[in-house]
Amino acid sequence: MCKKTLLLFIYLFGFFQLKTSGQELPPIQNYSPQDYNGETQNWSISQDKSNTIYIANNKGLLQLNGDNWQLFPSPNQSIIRSTKVIDNHIYCGMYMEFGFWDKNEFGTLDYKSLSDKLETPLIEDEQFWKIEALDNWILFQS
């Protein structure tokens, strides 16, 4: 009877060890502004199909490919408030400006303004906080 109890205890102990080790949290990596060469405030985050992460930051658009950070300053040197990857474009909204970034032949990002094509001027101090795709439209919310 004692041998059976011992075997049952070993079996249950092993089962609970397997069950609890399967519930570990994924590793978390913290980055400081010095790591990514940006400011302390990040406003929005998006990810493309290749798992590259884009972050709207006070200093510009941050790009993280998993190993390396790259900073792309906003075209008007203002805070980028929103970013969203849609298809192959990285859309951004900022102070008095919105548009998108595309990768060039060297793998870096080039910015193209959409707001400079508007027929009506932007409202004074307008900032674009959200970007959404709807059917064949890209909507910038200010």
JSON list of C-alpha atoms in Angstrom, two decimals:
[
{"chain": "A", "resi": 1, "resn": "MET", "atom": "CA", "xyz": [0.00, 0.00, 0.00]},
{"chain": "A", "resi": 2, "resn": "CYS", "atom": "CA", "xyz": [2.83, 2.39, 0.79]},
{"chain": "A", "resi": 3, "resn": "LYS", "atom": "CA", "xyz": [4.53, 1.69, -2.56]},
{"chain": "A", "resi": 4, "resn": "LYS", "atom": "CA", "xyz": [1.29, 2.50, -4.45]},
{"chain": "A", "resi": 5, "resn": "THR", "atom": "CA", "xyz": [0.89, 5.74, -2.52]},
{"chain": "A", "resi": 6, "resn": "LEU", "atom": "CA", "xyz": [4.48, 6.72, -3.30]},
{"chain": "A", "resi": 7, "resn": "LEU", "atom": "CA", "xyz": [3.99, 5.97, -7.03]},
{"chain": "A", "resi": 8, "resn": "LEU", "atom": "CA", "xyz": [0.76, 7.99, -7.07]},
{"chain": "A", "resi": 9, "resn": "PHE", "atom": "CA", "xyz": [2.52, 10.90, -5.36]},
{"chain": "A", "resi": 10, "resn": "ILE", "atom": "CA", "xyz": [5.38, 10.80, -7.91]},
{"chain": "A", "resi": 11, "resn": "TYR", "atom": "CA", "xyz": [2.89, 10.65, -10.79]},
{"chain": "A", "resi": 12, "resn": "LEU", "atom": "CA", "xyz": [0.83, 13.58, -9.47]},
{"chain": "A", "resi": 13, "resn": "PHE", "atom": "CA", "xyz": [3.95, 15.62, -8.68]},
{"chain": "A", "resi": 14, "resn": "GLY", "atom": "CA", "xyz": [5.24, 15.09, -12.23]},
{"chain": "A", "resi": 15, "resn": "PHE", "atom": "CA", "xyz": [1.86, 15.96, -13.73]},
{"chain": "A", "resi": 16, "resn": "PHE", "atom": "CA", "xyz": [1.62, 19.24, -11.80]},
{"chain": "A", "resi": 17, "resn": "GLN", "atom": "CA", "xyz": [5.20, 20.12, -12.69]},
{"chain": "A", "resi": 18, "resn": "LEU", "atom": "CA", "xyz": [4.40, 19.75, -16.40]},
{"chain": "A", "resi": 19, "resn": "LYS", "atom": "CA", "xyz": [1.15, 21.68, -16.06]},
{"chain": "A", "resi": 20, "resn": "THR", "atom": "CA", "xyz": [2.69, 24.62, -14.17]},
{"chain": "A", "resi": 21, "resn": "SER", "atom": "CA", "xyz": [5.76, 24.87, -16.41]},
{"chain": "A", "resi": 22, "resn": "GLY", "atom": "CA", "xyz": [3.46, 25.11, -19.44]},
{"chain": "A", "resi": 23, "resn": "GLN", "atom": "CA", "xyz": [1.94, 28.28, -18.01]},
{"chain": "A", "resi": 24, "resn": "GLU", "atom": "CA", "xyz": [5.05, 30.43, -18.01]},
{"chain": "A", "resi": 25, "resn": "LEU", "atom": "CA", "xyz": [4.76, 34.00, -19.17]},
{"chain": "A", "resi": 26, "resn": "PRO", "atom": "CA", "xyz": [6.55, 34.99, -22.38]},
{"chain": "A", "resi": 27, "resn": "PRO", "atom": "CA", "xyz": [9.78, 36.90, -21.90]},
{"chain": "A", "resi": 28, "resn": "ILE", "atom": "CA", "xyz": [9.32, 40.65, -21.66]},
{"chain": "A", "resi": 29, "resn": "GLN", "atom": "CA", "xyz": [11.96, 43.06, -22.93]},
{"chain": "A", "resi": 30, "resn": "ASN", "atom": "CA", "xyz": [11.92, 46.64, -21.65]},
{"chain": "A", "resi": 31, "resn": "TYR", "atom": "CA", "xyz": [13.55, 49.41, -23.69]},
{"chain": "A", "resi": 32, "resn": "SER", "atom": "CA", "xyz": [14.56, 52.83, -22.45]},
{"chain": "A", "resi": 33, "resn": "PRO", "atom": "CA", "xyz": [14.51, 55.97, -24.62]},
{"chain": "A", "resi": 34, "resn": "GLN", "atom": "CA", "xyz": [18.30, 55.68, -24.79]},
{"chain": "A", "resi": 35, "resn": "ASP", "atom": "CA", "xyz": [17.92, 52.20, -26.35]},
{"chain": "A", "resi": 36, "resn": "TYR", "atom": "CA", "xyz": [15.67, 53.41, -29.16]},
{"chain": "A", "resi": 37, "resn": "ASN", "atom": "CA", "xyz": [17.04, 56.97, -29.48]},
{"chain": "A", "resi": 38, "resn": "GLY", "atom": "CA", "xyz": [13.61, 58.53, -29.04]},
{"chain": "A", "resi": 39, "resn": "GLU", "atom": "CA", "xyz": [11.64, 60.52, -26.51]},
{"chain": "A", "resi": 40, "resn": "THR", "atom": "CA", "xyz": [9.82, 59.09, -23.50]},
{"chain": "A", "resi": 41, "resn": "GLN", "atom": "CA", "xyz": [6.29, 59.32, -24.94]},
{"chain": "A", "resi": 42, "resn": "ASN", "atom": "CA", "xyz": [5.03, 56.74, -27.43]},
{"chain": "A", "resi": 43, "resn": "TRP", "atom": "CA", "xyz": [1.54, 57.33, -28.80]},
{"chain": "A", "resi": 44, "resn": "SER", "atom": "CA", "xyz": [0.66, 54.49, -31.16]},
{"chain": "A", "resi": 45, "resn": "ILE", "atom": "CA", "xyz": [2.04, 51.16, -32.33]},
{"chain": "A", "resi": 46, "resn": "SER", "atom": "CA", "xyz": [1.54, 49.00, -35.42]},
{"chain": "A", "resi": 47, "resn": "GLN", "atom": "CA", "xyz": [3.16, 45.93, -36.97]},
{"chain": "A", "resi": 48, "resn": "ASP", "atom": "CA", "xyz": [3.65, 44.83, -40.59]},
{"chain": "A", "resi": 49, "resn": "LYS", "atom": "CA", "xyz": [3.51, 41.35, -42.13]},
{"chain": "A", "resi": 50, "resn": "SER", "atom": "CA", "xyz": [7.25, 40.81, -41.59]},
{"chain": "A", "resi": 51, "resn": "ASN", "atom": "CA", "xyz": [6.78, 41.52, -37.84]},
{"chain": "A", "resi": 52, "resn": "THR", "atom": "CA", "xyz": [8.55, 44.87, -37.99]},
{"chain": "A", "resi": 53, "resn": "ILE", "atom": "CA", "xyz": [7.11, 47.19, -35.33]},
{"chain": "A", "resi": 54, "resn": "TYR", "atom": "CA", "xyz": [6.42, 50.89, -35.93]},
{"chain": "A", "resi": 55, "resn": "ILE", "atom": "CA", "xyz": [5.88, 53.32, -33.06]},
{"chain": "A", "resi": 56, "resn": "ALA", "atom": "CA", "xyz": [4.61, 56.91, -33.14]},
{"chain": "A", "resi": 57, "resn": "ASN", "atom": "CA", "xyz": [6.97, 58.79, -30.82]},
{"chain": "A", "resi": 58, "resn": "ASN", "atom": "CA", "xyz": [7.52, 62.40, -29.77]},
{"chain": "A", "resi": 59, "resn": "LYS", "atom": "CA", "xyz": [10.78, 62.41, -31.76]},
{"chain": "A", "resi": 60, "resn": "GLY", "atom": "CA", "xyz": [9.51, 60.68, -34.93]},
{"chain": "A", "resi": 61, "resn": "LEU", "atom": "CA", "xyz": [8.63, 57.24, -36.28]},
{"chain": "A", "resi": 62, "resn": "LEU", "atom": "CA", "xyz": [10.48, 54.40, -34.55]},
{"chain": "A", "resi": 63, "resn": "GLN", "atom": "CA", "xyz": [11.11, 51.13, -36.38]},
{"chain": "A", "resi": 64, "resn": "LEU", "atom": "CA", "xyz": [12.10, 47.90, -34.59]},
{"chain": "A", "resi": 65, "resn": "ASN", "atom": "CA", "xyz": [12.96, 44.85, -36.69]},
{"chain": "A", "resi": 66, "resn": "GLY", "atom": "CA", "xyz": [13.44, 42.64, -33.64]},
{"chain": "A", "resi": 67, "resn": "ASP", "atom": "CA", "xyz": [17.11, 43.52, -33.13]},
{"chain": "A", "resi": 68, "resn": "ASN", "atom": "CA", "xyz": [17.73, 47.09, -34.24]},
{"chain": "A", "resi": 69, "resn": "TRP", "atom": "CA", "xyz": [15.96, 50.39, -33.70]},
{"chain": "A", "resi": 70, "resn": "GLN", "atom": "CA", "xyz": [15.83, 53.10, -36.33]},
{"chain": "A", "resi": 71, "resn": "LEU", "atom": "CA", "xyz": [14.36, 56.59, -35.94]},
{"chain": "A", "resi": 72, "resn": "PHE", "atom": "CA", "xyz": [12.78, 58.49, -38.83]},
{"chain": "A", "resi": 73, "resn": "PRO", "atom": "CA", "xyz": [12.14, 62.11, -37.83]},
{"chain": "A", "resi": 74, "resn": "SER", "atom": "CA", "xyz": [8.76, 63.53, -38.84]},
{"chain": "A", "resi": 75, "resn": "PRO", "atom": "CA", "xyz": [8.87, 65.71, -41.95]},
{"chain": "A", "resi": 76, "resn": "ASN", "atom": "CA", "xyz": [7.81, 68.83, -40.03]},
{"chain": "A", "resi": 77, "resn": "GLN", "atom": "CA", "xyz": [9.86, 67.97, -36.90]},
{"chain": "A", "resi": 78, "resn": "SER", "atom": "CA", "xyz": [6.70, 67.53, -34.82]},
{"chain": "A", "resi": 79, "resn": "ILE", "atom": "CA", "xyz": [5.35, 64.76, -32.62]},
{"chain": "A", "resi": 80, "resn": "ILE", "atom": "CA", "xyz": [3.95, 61.76, -34.48]},
{"chain": "A", "resi": 81, "resn": "ARG", "atom": "CA", "xyz": [0.64, 60.93, -32.79]},
{"chain": "A", "resi": 82, "resn": "SER", "atom": "CA", "xyz": [-0.59, 57.91, -34.75]},
{"chain": "A", "resi": 83, "resn": "THR", "atom": "CA", "xyz": [0.70, 55.14, -36.99]},
{"chain": "A", "resi": 84, "resn": "LYS", "atom": "CA", "xyz": [-0.93, 52.23, -38.76]},
{"chain": "A", "resi": 85, "resn": "VAL", "atom": "CA", "xyz": [0.45, 49.71, -41.24]},
{"chain": "A", "resi": 86, "resn": "ILE", "atom": "CA", "xyz": [-1.99, 49.08, -44.08]},
{"chain": "A", "resi": 87, "resn": "ASP", "atom": "CA", "xyz": [-0.81, 46.94, -47.00]},
{"chain": "A", "resi": 88, "resn": "ASN", "atom": "CA", "xyz": [2.78, 48.07, -47.66]},
{"chain": "A", "resi": 89, "resn": "HIS", "atom": "CA", "xyz": [2.37, 51.63, -46.35]},
{"chain": "A", "resi": 90, "resn": "ILE", "atom": "CA", "xyz": [3.11, 52.93, -42.86]},
{"chain": "A", "resi": 91, "resn": "TYR", "atom": "CA", "xyz": [0.60, 55.74, -42.36]},
{"chain": "A", "resi": 92, "resn": "CYS", "atom": "CA", "xyz": [1.27, 58.47, -39.81]},
{"chain": "A", "resi": 93, "resn": "GLY", "atom": "CA", "xyz": [-0.63, 61.37, -38.35]},
{"chain": "A", "resi": 94, "resn": "MET", "atom": "CA", "xyz": [1.03, 64.28, -36.60]},
{"chain": "A", "resi": 95, "resn": "TYR", "atom": "CA", "xyz": [0.69, 67.99, -35.94]},
{"chain": "A", "resi": 96, "resn": "MET", "atom": "CA", "xyz": [-0.68, 69.71, -39.09]},
{"chain": "A", "resi": 97, "resn": "GLU", "atom": "CA", "xyz": [0.43, 66.79, -41.29]},
{"chain": "A", "resi": 98, "resn": "PHE", "atom": "CA", "xyz": [-0.49, 63.26, -42.36]},
{"chain": "A", "resi": 99, "resn": "GLY", "atom": "CA", "xyz": [0.85, 60.87, -44.96]},
{"chain": "A", "resi": 100, "resn": "PHE", "atom": "CA", "xyz": [2.69, 57.58, -45.32]},
{"chain": "A", "resi": 101, "resn": "TRP", "atom": "CA", "xyz": [6.14, 56.01, -45.41]},
{"chain": "A", "resi": 102, "resn": "ASP", "atom": "CA", "xyz": [7.33, 53.47, -47.99]},
{"chain": "A", "resi": 103, "resn": "LYS", "atom": "CA", "xyz": [10.53, 51.45, -48.06]},
{"chain": "A", "resi": 104, "resn": "ASN", "atom": "CA", "xyz": [12.93, 52.55, -50.78]},
{"chain": "A", "resi": 105, "resn": "GLU", "atom": "CA", "xyz": [15.45, 50.36, -52.66]},
{"chain": "A", "resi": 106, "resn": "PHE", "atom": "CA", "xyz": [17.91, 50.68, -49.73]},
{"chain": "A", "resi": 107, "resn": "GLY", "atom": "CA", "xyz": [15.37, 49.46, -47.15]},
{"chain": "A", "resi": 108, "resn": "THR", "atom": "CA", "xyz": [14.97, 52.82, -45.42]},
{"chain": "A", "resi": 109, "resn": "LEU", "atom": "CA", "xyz": [11.72, 54.74, -45.27]},
{"chain": "A", "resi": 110, "resn": "ASP", "atom": "CA", "xyz": [10.71, 57.68, -47.47]},
{"chain": "A", "resi": 111, "resn": "TYR", "atom": "CA", "xyz": [7.81, 59.93, -46.48]},
{"chain": "A", "resi": 112, "resn": "LYS", "atom": "CA", "xyz": [5.04, 61.10, -48.81]},
{"chain": "A", "resi": 113, "resn": "SER", "atom": "CA", "xyz": [2.61, 63.76, -47.59]},
{"chain": "A", "resi": 114, "resn": "LEU", "atom": "CA", "xyz": [-1.10, 63.38, -48.23]},
{"chain": "A", "resi": 115, "resn": "SER", "atom": "CA", "xyz": [-2.20, 66.51, -46.38]},
{"chain": "A", "resi": 116, "resn": "ASP", "atom": "CA", "xyz": [-0.37, 68.80, -48.81]},
{"chain": "A", "resi": 117, "resn": "LYS", "atom": "CA", "xyz": [-2.76, 67.58, -51.53]},
{"chain": "A", "resi": 118, "resn": "LEU", "atom": "CA", "xyz": [-5.87, 68.83, -49.70]},
{"chain": "A", "resi": 119, "resn": "GLU", "atom": "CA", "xyz": [-7.98, 71.49, -51.39]},
{"chain": "A", "resi": 120, "resn": "THR", "atom": "CA", "xyz": [-9.07, 72.97, -48.05]},
{"chain": "A", "resi": 121, "resn": "PRO", "atom": "CA", "xyz": [-6.50, 74.02, -45.46]},
{"chain": "A", "resi": 122, "resn": "LEU", "atom": "CA", "xyz": [-6.12, 72.24, -42.15]},
{"chain": "A", "resi": 123, "resn": "ILE", "atom": "CA", "xyz": [-7.58, 73.87, -39.05]},
{"chain": "A", "resi": 124, "resn": "GLU", "atom": "CA", "xyz": [-5.05, 75.72, -36.90]},
{"chain": "A", "resi": 125, "resn": "ASP", "atom": "CA", "xyz": [-3.20, 73.38, -34.48]},
{"chain": "A", "resi": 126, "resn": "GLU", "atom": "CA", "xyz": [-4.84, 70.25, -35.96]},
{"chain": "A", "resi": 127, "resn": "GLN", "atom": "CA", "xyz": [-3.36, 66.91, -34.89]},
{"chain": "A", "resi": 128, "resn": "PHE", "atom": "CA", "xyz": [-4.19, 63.46, -36.29]},
{"chain": "A", "resi": 129, "resn": "TRP", "atom": "CA", "xyz": [-4.69, 60.94, -33.51]},
{"chain": "A", "resi": 130, "resn": "LYS", "atom": "CA", "xyz": [-6.15, 57.89, -35.24]},
{"chain": "A", "resi": 131, "resn": "ILE", "atom": "CA", "xyz": [-5.90, 56.09, -38.59]},
{"chain": "A", "resi": 132, "resn": "GLU", "atom": "CA", "xyz": [-8.39, 53.53, -39.86]},
{"chain": "A", "resi": 133, "resn": "ALA", "atom": "CA", "xyz": [-8.91, 51.58, -43.09]},
{"chain": "A", "resi": 134, "resn": "LEU", "atom": "CA", "xyz": [-12.48, 51.40, -44.38]},
{"chain": "A", "resi": 135, "resn": "ASP", "atom": "CA", "xyz": [-13.13, 49.65, -47.69]},
{"chain": "A", "resi": 136, "resn": "ASN", "atom": "CA", "xyz": [-10.79, 51.44, -50.15]},
{"chain": "A", "resi": 137, "resn": "TRP", "atom": "CA", "xyz": [-10.39, 54.49, -47.90]},
{"chain": "A", "resi": 138, "resn": "ILE", "atom": "CA", "xyz": [-7.81, 55.48, -45.32]},
{"chain": "A", "resi": 139, "resn": "LEU", "atom": "CA", "xyz": [-9.33, 57.74, -42.67]},
{"chain": "A", "resi": 140, "resn": "PHE", "atom": "CA", "xyz": [-7.29, 60.14, -40.55]},
{"chain": "A", "resi": 141, "resn": "GLN", "atom": "CA", "xyz": [-9.09, 61.34, -37.41]},
{"chain": "A", "resi": 142, "resn": "SER", "atom": "CA", "xyz": [-8.17, 64.68, -35.90]}
]
